[in-house]
Amino acid sequence: MAVWTPPVLQIPGYRPLFHPEADFHLAGRALVLAPSVFCGPIPQLFDSAQADTIVMVYPALNSPVDAAALWASPTDTRQVDAPVPPALSALLGRTRAIVLCVIADHPACTTTQLAQRAGISPASASEHATTLRSAGLTTLTRERKAALHTLTHLGLTLLNSNDSAPSST
């Protein structure tokens, strides 16, 4: 995204939208960082001759698809710590269904937290999370040494579709 190499902030791939030059000199002006879900993958810089600040708008999310969850209707949300739907357990297996529900209930949880909340070993939590990620139901974001697990829109759709699944008689 952006690399700080004192005294220069470099933005790889930067192409100015409104300014003919790609170099901005702060010259004592403030730099305002503005996260945005509407920004493309490369940050943009904005200034004007009379402004005493330069604004850098940067992507607030790793994926534009994740922004869809911001506008999801309230019916697209799962009640925290709700029981695991039986149909989901039948489809994924009891433990994997629990892991999926824990990730839904506790977004951005670490593998250790996932293991504790699911009542399984960290190795088992990692294996189940990997399988769910391979199926596109969860995503993994690394922050320093921590692996953070989050539900995808597909994963949320699967959880919510279980509530309306017809029961077999």
Coordinates of C-alpha atoms in Angstrom, one line a residue:
M1 CA 0.0 0.0 0.0
A2 CA 2.3 2.8 1.2
V3 CA 5.9 2.6 2.4
W4 CA 7.6 5.1 4.7
T5 CA 11.2 5.6 3.9
P6 CA 12.1 8.8 5.8
P7 CA 11.6 11.5 4.7
V8 CA 9.5 10.0 1.8
L9 CA 6.2 8.3 1.8
Q10 CA 6.1 6.1 -1.3
I11 CA 2.9 4.7 -2.8
P12 CA 3.8 2.0 -5.3
G13 CA 1.7 2.2 -8.5
Y14 CA 0.5 5.7 -7.7
R15 CA -1.0 7.5 -10.6
P16 CA -2.5 10.9 -9.8
L17 CA -6.1 11.5 -10.7
F18 CA -6.3 15.3 -10.5
H19 CA -2.7 16.5 -10.3
P20 CA -0.1 16.5 -13.1
E21 CA 2.7 15.6 -10.7
A22 CA 3.1 12.5 -8.6
D23 CA 5.3 14.2 -6.0
F24 CA 3.7 16.1 -3.1
H25 CA 5.9 18.2 -0.8
L26 CA 4.3 18.8 2.6
A27 CA 6.5 21.8 3.4
G28 CA 5.1 21.9 6.9
R29 CA 1.5 21.1 5.9
A30 CA -0.4 18.3 7.7
L31 CA -1.1 15.0 6.1
V32 CA -4.6 13.7 6.8
L33 CA -5.2 10.0 6.3
A34 CA -8.8 9.2 5.2
P35 CA -9.9 5.5 4.9
S36 CA -12.6 4.9 2.4
V37 CA -14.6 1.9 1.1
F38 CA -15.0 3.8 -2.2
C39 CA -11.3 4.1 -2.9
G40 CA -9.6 1.9 -5.5
P41 CA -6.7 -0.4 -4.5
I42 CA -4.2 2.5 -4.7
P43 CA -4.4 5.4 -2.4
Q44 CA -4.9 8.9 -3.8
L45 CA -3.6 12.3 -2.7
F46 CA -5.5 15.5 -2.8
D47 CA -4.4 19.1 -2.2
S48 CA -5.0 22.6 -3.3
A49 CA -2.9 25.8 -3.4
Q50 CA -4.9 27.4 -0.6
A51 CA -5.2 24.2 1.6
D52 CA -3.0 23.8 4.6
T53 CA -3.4 20.0 4.5
I54 CA -2.9 17.2 2.0
V55 CA -5.4 14.4 2.2
M56 CA -4.5 10.8 1.4
V57 CA -7.6 8.6 0.7
Y58 CA -6.7 4.9 1.1
P59 CA -8.7 1.7 0.9
A60 CA -10.3 0.8 4.3
L61 CA -10.8 -2.8 3.4
N62 CA -8.6 -5.5 1.8
S63 CA -11.3 -6.5 -0.7
P64 CA -14.1 -4.4 -2.2
V65 CA -16.3 -7.5 -1.8
D66 CA -16.0 -7.1 2.0
A67 CA -17.7 -3.7 1.7
A68 CA -20.9 -5.4 0.7
A69 CA -21.3 -6.5 4.3
L70 CA -21.4 -2.9 5.4
W71 CA -24.7 -2.4 3.6
A72 CA -26.2 -5.8 4.4
S73 CA -29.7 -5.7 5.7
P74 CA -30.2 -6.6 9.4
T75 CA -31.7 -10.0 8.3
D76 CA -28.3 -10.9 7.0
T77 CA -26.8 -10.9 10.4
R78 CA -26.5 -13.9 12.7
Q79 CA -27.4 -13.7 16.4
V80 CA -24.1 -14.0 18.4
D81 CA -23.7 -17.4 20.1
A82 CA -26.8 -18.8 18.4
P83 CA -26.9 -22.6 18.4
V84 CA -25.4 -24.4 15.4
P85 CA -28.2 -25.3 12.9
P86 CA -28.6 -29.1 12.7
A87 CA -28.6 -28.9 8.8
L88 CA -25.2 -27.1 8.9
S89 CA -23.8 -29.8 11.2
A90 CA -25.0 -32.5 8.8
L91 CA -23.5 -30.7 5.8
L92 CA -20.1 -29.7 7.3
G93 CA -19.7 -32.0 10.2
R94 CA -20.3 -30.9 13.8
T95 CA -16.9 -29.5 14.6
R96 CA -16.5 -27.7 11.3
A97 CA -20.0 -26.2 11.7
I98 CA -19.0 -25.0 15.2
V99 CA -15.8 -23.4 13.8
L100 CA -17.8 -21.6 11.1
C101 CA -20.3 -20.3 13.7
V102 CA -17.5 -19.2 16.0
I103 CA -15.9 -17.2 13.2
A104 CA -19.3 -15.7 12.4
D105 CA -19.9 -14.7 16.0
H106 CA -16.4 -13.4 16.7
P107 CA -15.0 -11.8 13.5
A108 CA -11.2 -11.3 13.3
C109 CA -10.6 -13.9 16.0
T110 CA -7.1 -15.5 16.1
T111 CA -6.6 -19.2 15.7
T112 CA -6.0 -19.5 19.4
Q113 CA -9.2 -17.7 20.2
L114 CA -11.0 -19.8 17.7
A115 CA -9.7 -23.0 19.3
Q116 CA -10.7 -21.8 22.8
R117 CA -14.2 -20.7 21.7
A118 CA -14.8 -23.9 19.7
G119 CA -13.4 -26.2 22.4
I120 CA -10.8 -27.8 20.2
S121 CA -7.0 -27.8 19.9
P122 CA -5.3 -25.0 18.0
A123 CA -4.1 -27.5 15.4
S124 CA -7.6 -28.7 14.8
A125 CA -8.9 -25.1 14.6
S126 CA -6.3 -24.3 12.1
E127 CA -7.2 -27.3 9.9
H128 CA -10.9 -26.6 10.0
A129 CA -10.3 -22.9 9.3
T130 CA -8.1 -23.8 6.3
T131 CA -10.8 -26.1 4.9
L132 CA -13.5 -23.4 5.3
R133 CA -11.2 -20.8 3.7
S134 CA -10.5 -23.2 0.8
A135 CA -14.3 -23.4 0.3
G136 CA -14.6 -19.6 0.2
L137 CA -16.6 -19.4 3.5
T138 CA -13.9 -17.6 5.5
T139 CA -10.9 -15.3 4.8
L140 CA -7.6 -15.0 6.6
T141 CA -5.9 -11.7 7.3
R142 CA -2.4 -11.6 8.8
E143 CA -1.6 -8.9 11.3
R144 CA 2.0 -9.2 12.5
K145 CA 2.2 -12.9 13.7
A146 CA -1.6 -13.3 14.2
A147 CA -3.8 -15.0 11.7
L148 CA -7.3 -13.4 11.9
H149 CA -10.3 -15.3 10.6
T150 CA -13.4 -13.6 9.2
L151 CA -16.6 -14.9 7.5
T152 CA -17.1 -14.1 3.9
H153 CA -20.4 -13.1 2.4
L154 CA -20.7 -16.6 1.0
G155 CA -20.2 -18.0 4.6
L156 CA -22.8 -15.7 6.0
T157 CA -25.2 -16.6 3.2
L158 CA -24.7 -20.3 4.0
L159 CA -25.4 -19.7 7.7
N160 CA -28.5 -17.6 7.0
S161 CA -29.9 -20.0 4.4
N162 CA -29.9 -22.7 7.0
D163 CA -32.5 -20.9 9.1
S164 CA -34.9 -21.0 6.1
A165 CA -34.1 -24.6 4.9
P166 CA -37.1 -26.8 4.6
S167 CA -37.3 -29.6 7.1
S168 CA -37.6 -33.1 5.8
T169 CA -40.4 -35.2 7.2

